[in-house]
Coordinates of C-alpha atoms and ligand atoms in Angstrom, one line a residue:
M174 CA 72.3 -47.9 -69.5
K175 CA 74.0 -44.6 -68.7
I176 CA 71.5 -41.9 -67.8
G177 CA 72.1 -38.2 -67.3
V178 CA 70.0 -36.1 -64.9
L179 CA 69.8 -32.4 -64.6
T180 CA 67.8 -29.9 -62.6
G181 CA 67.0 -26.6 -64.3
G182 CA 65.2 -23.3 -63.5
G183 CA 64.5 -22.0 -60.0
D184 CA 65.2 -24.5 -57.4
C185 CA 62.5 -25.9 -55.1
P186 CA 62.2 -28.3 -52.2
G187 CA 62.0 -32.0 -53.4
L188 CA 64.7 -31.8 -56.1
N189 CA 67.1 -33.9 -54.1
A190 CA 64.3 -36.4 -53.4
A191 CA 63.7 -36.8 -57.1
I192 CA 67.5 -37.2 -57.9
R193 CA 67.8 -39.8 -55.2
A194 CA 64.8 -41.7 -56.6
V195 CA 66.3 -41.7 -60.1
V196 CA 69.7 -43.0 -58.8
R197 CA 68.1 -45.7 -56.5
K198 CA 65.7 -46.9 -59.2
S199 CA 68.5 -46.9 -61.8
D200 CA 70.6 -49.0 -59.5
T201 CA 67.9 -51.7 -59.4
L202 CA 67.8 -51.7 -63.2
S203 CA 71.6 -51.9 -63.4
S204 CA 71.9 -48.5 -64.9
R205 CA 74.4 -45.7 -64.1
V206 CA 73.5 -42.1 -63.4
V207 CA 75.6 -39.0 -63.9
G208 CA 74.5 -35.5 -62.8
L209 CA 74.9 -32.7 -65.3
R210 CA 75.6 -29.6 -63.2
N211 CA 73.6 -26.4 -63.3
G212 CA 70.7 -27.3 -65.6
W213 CA 71.2 -27.2 -69.4
K214 CA 74.6 -25.5 -68.8
G215 CA 75.7 -29.0 -67.8
L216 CA 75.1 -30.3 -71.3
L217 CA 76.6 -27.3 -73.1
D218 CA 79.7 -27.1 -70.9
P219 CA 79.9 -30.5 -69.2
S220 CA 81.6 -31.3 -65.9
P221 CA 79.5 -34.4 -65.0
M222 CA 79.3 -35.9 -61.6
D223 CA 78.9 -39.6 -60.9
L224 CA 75.8 -40.2 -58.8
D225 CA 75.6 -43.5 -56.9
G226 CA 73.8 -44.7 -53.8
K227 CA 76.5 -43.1 -51.6
M228 CA 76.2 -39.7 -53.2
V229 CA 72.4 -39.6 -52.7
S230 CA 72.4 -41.0 -49.2
G231 CA 70.9 -38.6 -46.7
I232 CA 69.6 -36.0 -49.2
L233 CA 65.9 -36.9 -49.2
H234 CA 64.9 -34.2 -46.7
I235 CA 67.4 -31.5 -47.9
G236 CA 66.2 -28.5 -49.9
G237 CA 67.9 -27.2 -53.0
T238 CA 69.7 -29.5 -55.5
I239 CA 73.1 -31.3 -55.1
I240 CA 73.7 -31.0 -58.8
G241 CA 73.0 -27.2 -59.0
T242 CA 70.6 -25.4 -61.3
S243 CA 70.6 -22.4 -63.6
R244 CA 68.3 -20.6 -66.1
T245 CA 70.5 -21.5 -69.0
N246 CA 68.6 -21.8 -72.3
P247 CA 70.2 -24.1 -74.8
F248 CA 68.4 -22.3 -77.6
K249 CA 69.7 -18.9 -76.6
D250 CA 72.8 -19.2 -78.8
P251 CA 73.0 -20.5 -82.3
G252 CA 74.6 -23.9 -82.3
G253 CA 73.5 -24.5 -78.6
P254 CA 71.1 -27.4 -79.4
E255 CA 73.6 -29.2 -81.7
K256 CA 76.2 -28.8 -79.0
A257 CA 73.9 -30.4 -76.4
L258 CA 73.2 -33.3 -78.7
K259 CA 76.9 -33.8 -79.4
N260 CA 77.9 -33.6 -75.8
L261 CA 75.3 -36.3 -74.9
R262 CA 77.1 -38.6 -77.3
I263 CA 80.6 -37.6 -76.0
L264 CA 79.4 -38.3 -72.5
G265 CA 78.2 -41.7 -73.6
L266 CA 74.7 -41.0 -72.3
D267 CA 71.8 -43.2 -73.5
A268 CA 69.1 -41.0 -72.1
L269 CA 68.5 -37.8 -70.1
I270 CA 66.1 -37.0 -67.3
A271 CA 65.4 -33.3 -67.1
I272 CA 63.8 -32.1 -63.9
G273 CA 62.3 -28.7 -64.4
G274 CA 59.5 -26.3 -65.0
E275 CA 58.0 -24.8 -68.2
D276 CA 61.3 -23.4 -69.4
T277 CA 63.6 -26.4 -68.8
L278 CA 60.9 -28.8 -70.0
G279 CA 60.0 -26.5 -72.9
A280 CA 63.6 -26.8 -74.1
A281 CA 63.5 -30.6 -73.5
A282 CA 60.4 -30.8 -75.8
K283 CA 62.3 -29.0 -78.6
L284 CA 65.5 -31.0 -78.1
Y285 CA 63.4 -34.2 -78.2
E286 CA 62.2 -33.1 -81.6
M287 CA 65.8 -32.8 -82.7
G288 CA 66.7 -36.3 -81.4
L289 CA 67.4 -36.0 -77.7
P290 CA 66.2 -39.1 -75.8
V291 CA 64.7 -37.2 -72.9
V292 CA 62.1 -37.7 -70.2
G293 CA 60.8 -34.9 -68.0
V294 CA 60.0 -34.6 -64.3
P295 CA 57.8 -31.6 -63.3
K296 CA 59.0 -29.4 -60.5
T297 CA 58.2 -25.8 -59.6
I298 CA 56.7 -24.0 -56.6
D299 CA 54.4 -22.1 -59.1
N300 CA 52.4 -25.3 -60.0
D301 CA 51.9 -23.8 -63.5
L302 CA 52.8 -26.8 -65.7
S303 CA 49.9 -28.3 -67.7
G304 CA 49.3 -32.0 -67.8
T305 CA 49.9 -32.6 -64.1
D306 CA 47.6 -31.8 -61.3
F307 CA 50.6 -30.8 -59.1
T308 CA 54.3 -30.2 -59.4
F309 CA 56.5 -31.0 -56.4
G310 CA 57.8 -27.9 -54.6
F311 CA 54.3 -26.3 -54.6
D312 CA 53.1 -28.0 -51.4
T313 CA 56.2 -26.9 -49.5
A314 CA 55.9 -23.3 -50.8
V315 CA 52.3 -23.2 -49.7
S316 CA 53.1 -24.5 -46.3
T317 CA 55.8 -21.9 -45.8
A318 CA 53.6 -19.1 -47.0
T319 CA 50.8 -20.3 -44.8
D320 CA 53.1 -20.3 -41.8
A321 CA 54.1 -16.8 -42.6
I322 CA 50.5 -15.7 -42.9
D323 CA 49.7 -17.2 -39.5
R324 CA 52.5 -15.2 -38.0
I325 CA 51.4 -12.0 -39.8
H326 CA 47.9 -12.5 -38.4
T327 CA 49.0 -12.1 -34.8
T328 CA 51.0 -8.9 -35.4
A329 CA 48.2 -7.5 -37.7
E330 CA 45.7 -8.0 -34.9
S331 CA 47.8 -6.5 -32.2
H332 CA 48.4 -3.4 -34.2
N333 CA 45.0 -3.1 -35.9
R334 CA 46.7 -3.0 -39.3
V335 CA 46.0 -4.2 -42.8
M336 CA 48.9 -6.5 -43.8
V337 CA 49.6 -7.2 -47.5
V338 CA 51.5 -10.4 -48.0
E339 CA 53.2 -10.9 -51.4
V340 CA 53.8 -14.5 -52.5
M341 CA 55.6 -15.9 -55.6
G342 CA 54.0 -17.8 -58.5
R343 CA 55.1 -15.8 -61.5
H344 CA 52.1 -15.4 -63.8
V345 CA 49.7 -17.7 -62.0
G346 CA 48.0 -17.5 -58.6
W347 CA 48.2 -21.0 -57.2
I348 CA 50.4 -20.2 -54.2
A349 CA 48.4 -17.2 -53.4
T350 CA 45.1 -19.1 -53.6
Y351 CA 46.1 -22.1 -51.6
S352 CA 48.1 -20.2 -48.9
G353 CA 45.4 -17.6 -48.8
I354 CA 42.7 -20.2 -48.1
A355 CA 44.9 -22.0 -45.6
G356 CA 45.9 -18.8 -43.9
G357 CA 42.4 -17.4 -43.7
A358 CA 43.1 -14.3 -45.9
D359 CA 40.4 -11.7 -46.2
V360 CA 41.3 -10.9 -49.8
I361 CA 43.4 -12.9 -52.3
L362 CA 44.6 -11.3 -55.5
V363 CA 45.9 -13.4 -58.4
P364 CA 47.2 -12.7 -61.9
E365 CA 44.2 -14.4 -63.5
I366 CA 41.9 -11.6 -62.3
P367 CA 43.0 -8.0 -62.6
I368 CA 43.0 -6.1 -59.3
D369 CA 40.1 -3.7 -58.9
L370 CA 41.3 -1.4 -56.1
D371 CA 37.7 -0.1 -55.4
E372 CA 36.6 -3.7 -54.8
V373 CA 39.6 -4.5 -52.6
C374 CA 39.1 -1.4 -50.4
D375 CA 35.3 -2.0 -50.2
L376 CA 36.0 -5.6 -48.9
I377 CA 38.4 -4.3 -46.3
L378 CA 36.0 -1.4 -45.2
R379 CA 33.1 -3.9 -45.0
R380 CA 35.1 -6.2 -42.8
H381 CA 36.2 -3.4 -40.5
S382 CA 32.6 -2.1 -40.3
R383 CA 31.7 -5.5 -38.9
G384 CA 34.0 -4.8 -35.9
K385 CA 37.2 -6.3 -37.3
S386 CA 40.2 -4.1 -36.7
F387 CA 42.7 -5.9 -39.0
S388 CA 42.8 -7.5 -42.5
I389 CA 45.1 -9.8 -44.3
V390 CA 45.5 -9.4 -48.1
V391 CA 47.5 -12.0 -50.0
V392 CA 48.7 -10.9 -53.4
A393 CA 50.5 -12.9 -56.1
E394 CA 53.7 -11.2 -57.4
G395 CA 52.3 -11.4 -61.0
A396 CA 48.9 -9.8 -60.2
Q397 CA 48.1 -6.6 -62.2
F398 CA 45.8 -3.7 -61.6
V399 CA 42.9 -3.0 -63.9
E400 CA 43.4 0.2 -65.7
K401 CA 40.4 2.0 -64.1
A402 CA 42.2 1.8 -60.7
G403 CA 44.3 4.7 -61.8
A404 CA 47.4 2.5 -62.2
D405 CA 48.7 1.5 -65.6
G406 CA 47.6 -2.2 -65.6
E407 CA 51.2 -3.3 -66.1
L408 CA 53.3 -5.9 -64.1
V409 CA 55.2 -4.5 -61.1
L410 CA 58.8 -5.4 -61.7
Q411 CA 62.1 -5.4 -59.9
E412 CA 64.7 -3.6 -61.8
A413 CA 66.5 -6.4 -63.7
P414 CA 67.1 -7.6 -67.2
K415 CA 65.2 -10.5 -68.6
D416 CA 66.6 -14.0 -68.1
E417 CA 67.6 -16.3 -70.9
F418 CA 64.0 -17.5 -71.4
G419 CA 62.8 -13.9 -71.6
H420 CA 61.2 -13.7 -68.2
V421 CA 61.2 -10.4 -66.3
R422 CA 61.8 -10.4 -62.6
L423 CA 58.6 -9.8 -60.8
G424 CA 58.2 -8.3 -57.3
G425 CA 57.0 -5.2 -55.5
I426 CA 53.3 -5.2 -56.1
S427 CA 52.6 -5.5 -52.3
Q428 CA 54.3 -2.1 -51.7
V429 CA 52.2 -0.4 -54.4
L430 CA 49.1 -2.1 -53.1
A431 CA 49.7 -1.3 -49.4
K432 CA 50.2 2.4 -50.2
A433 CA 47.0 2.5 -52.3
I434 CA 44.9 0.7 -49.6
E435 CA 46.2 3.0 -46.8
K436 CA 45.5 6.1 -48.9
R437 CA 41.9 5.1 -49.7
T438 CA 40.8 3.3 -46.5
K439 CA 42.9 5.4 -44.0
F440 CA 43.8 2.1 -42.2
E441 CA 47.5 1.7 -41.3
T442 CA 48.9 -0.8 -43.8
R443 CA 52.2 -2.7 -44.1
Y444 CA 53.5 -5.1 -46.6
V445 CA 55.7 -8.2 -46.6
V446 CA 57.4 -9.9 -49.5
L447 CA 58.0 -13.6 -48.7
G448 CA 60.3 -14.0 -51.7
H449 CA 62.8 -16.9 -51.9
I450 CA 62.0 -18.1 -48.4
Q451 CA 59.2 -20.0 -50.2
R452 CA 61.7 -21.9 -52.3
G453 CA 64.1 -22.9 -49.6
G454 CA 64.3 -25.4 -46.8
S455 CA 63.1 -29.0 -46.3
P456 CA 60.4 -30.4 -48.5
T457 CA 57.1 -31.4 -46.9
A458 CA 56.2 -35.1 -46.7
H459 CA 53.8 -34.6 -49.6
D460 CA 56.6 -33.2 -51.8
R461 CA 59.1 -35.9 -50.8
V462 CA 56.6 -38.6 -51.8
L463 CA 55.6 -36.9 -55.1
A464 CA 59.2 -36.2 -56.1
T465 CA 60.1 -39.8 -55.3
R466 CA 57.1 -41.2 -57.3
F467 CA 58.1 -38.9 -60.3
G468 CA 61.8 -40.0 -60.1
V469 CA 61.0 -43.7 -60.0
F470 CA 58.4 -43.4 -62.8
A471 CA 60.7 -41.3 -65.0
T472 CA 63.5 -43.9 -64.7
E473 CA 61.0 -46.6 -65.7
M474 CA 60.0 -44.5 -68.7
V475 CA 63.6 -44.2 -69.8
H476 CA 64.0 -48.0 -69.6
R477 CA 60.8 -48.4 -71.6
G478 CA 62.1 -46.0 -74.2
E479 CA 59.2 -43.7 -73.6
F480 CA 60.9 -40.4 -74.6
G481 CA 59.5 -37.0 -75.3
K482 CA 57.2 -37.3 -72.3
M483 CA 56.9 -36.1 -68.7
A484 CA 55.9 -38.0 -65.6
A485 CA 52.7 -36.4 -64.4
L486 CA 50.2 -36.7 -61.5
Q487 CA 46.6 -37.1 -62.6
G488 CA 44.2 -37.8 -59.7
N489 CA 46.4 -40.1 -57.6
R490 CA 48.1 -41.8 -60.5
I491 CA 51.4 -41.1 -62.1
V492 CA 51.1 -41.2 -65.9
A493 CA 53.2 -40.1 -68.9
V494 CA 52.1 -37.0 -70.9
P495 CA 53.8 -35.5 -74.0
L496 CA 56.3 -32.8 -73.1
A497 CA 55.0 -30.6 -75.9
E498 CA 51.5 -30.8 -74.4
A499 CA 52.7 -30.1 -70.8
T500 CA 54.6 -27.0 -71.9
A501 CA 52.2 -25.6 -74.5
T502 CA 50.2 -23.4 -72.1
L503 CA 50.5 -22.3 -68.5
K504 CA 48.1 -24.0 -66.1
T505 CA 46.3 -21.1 -64.5
V506 CA 44.3 -21.2 -61.2
D507 CA 41.2 -23.4 -61.1
M508 CA 38.4 -20.8 -60.8
G509 CA 36.4 -23.3 -58.8
I510 CA 39.0 -23.3 -56.1
Y511 CA 39.4 -19.5 -56.3
G512 CA 35.6 -19.3 -55.9
I513 CA 35.9 -21.2 -52.6
A514 CA 38.5 -18.7 -51.5
K515 CA 36.1 -15.8 -52.4
E516 CA 33.5 -17.1 -50.0
F517 CA 35.7 -15.9 -47.2
F518 CA 36.6 -12.5 -48.5
G519 CA 35.8 -9.3 -46.5
Ligands
LIG34 O1 59.5 -20.1 -60.9 C1 59.8 -20.1 -59.6 C2 60.0 -18.7 -59.1 O2 60.3 -18.7 -57.7 C3 58.9 -17.7 -59.4 O3 57.8 -17.9 -58.5 C4 59.6 -16.4 -59.3 O4 59.0 -15.4 -60.0 C5 60.9 -16.7 -59.9 O5 61.1 -18.1 -59.8 C6 62.1 -16.0 -59.2 O6 63.3 -16.3 -59.9 P1 64.7 -16.0 -59.4 O7 65.1 -17.1 -58.5 O8 65.5 -16.0 -60.7 O9 64.7 -14.7 -58.7

């Protein structure tokens, strides 16, 4: 068999581990693998790259993706999907493994309906794909954010400041909730629950009235203010056009929040945006293992002809779930876990 593999959307730690797993497993099944460069762009405008054991040697622990990524949407232009299907034939590919998040795998689900023999592998630091308990990349992002919060703690304490730490996650608060719990945040704000500024300031004031002289607030980039806070209840955006999947570029809520907290509480407040640092660097052992399990399982799915599905983690088992199901709705934060985080607020 000749299998194509692509990585689409925002990169994340563990992509190389997944590519390596696909290539090594394919080798044992006497299949060849070619990398399609830069996500779906690699199927619309192919310059494929042969991937063998030598090519994937030494990449397990390296961040990013050796085959590149992009936010190219094959459905953006008329004729795009047909071109993708035609190029698959021209390249002589029997199947495709698409490693991506909701956008890349959403496109894979639609292309499968049009006849593309595709299997999905879930990756994203945001952990917002349905059907899987975790995506790879998330654990590394949480570890990086937690390390940053630990560092911010010491400077916050030395200066008696409120520090607002903005983490990624797009429209869900998984990174905020997990890194906030792990980093001992005093308030965690997520897109799933609109920010009530009165409540946030009360929590900080209560904490300081108990003798604490600093506070750590973790806010997800996609969090929004409730309208009664005086703000407009809209997303805080960086100035940028939408990407090909229609996403705005989020960022900047920590600055707005820090200003508002300082004004109301009179405590000196600073903000930090962790940004793409959360997506870079070496994957954690957990992400290396998860990406490897997904890569091996997806390759087996291809050989079983189990197309239109995604490798997923459910409990501690890897299972196959329909791509259409996994990409139908965003997986928002488990309110049970957020409830645990709340126990430590203020
Ligand atoms: O989906 C991953 C992610 O890092 C989001 O958390 C973030 O909003 C977005 O990608 C940033 O995208 P870009 O790399 O295009 O700035």
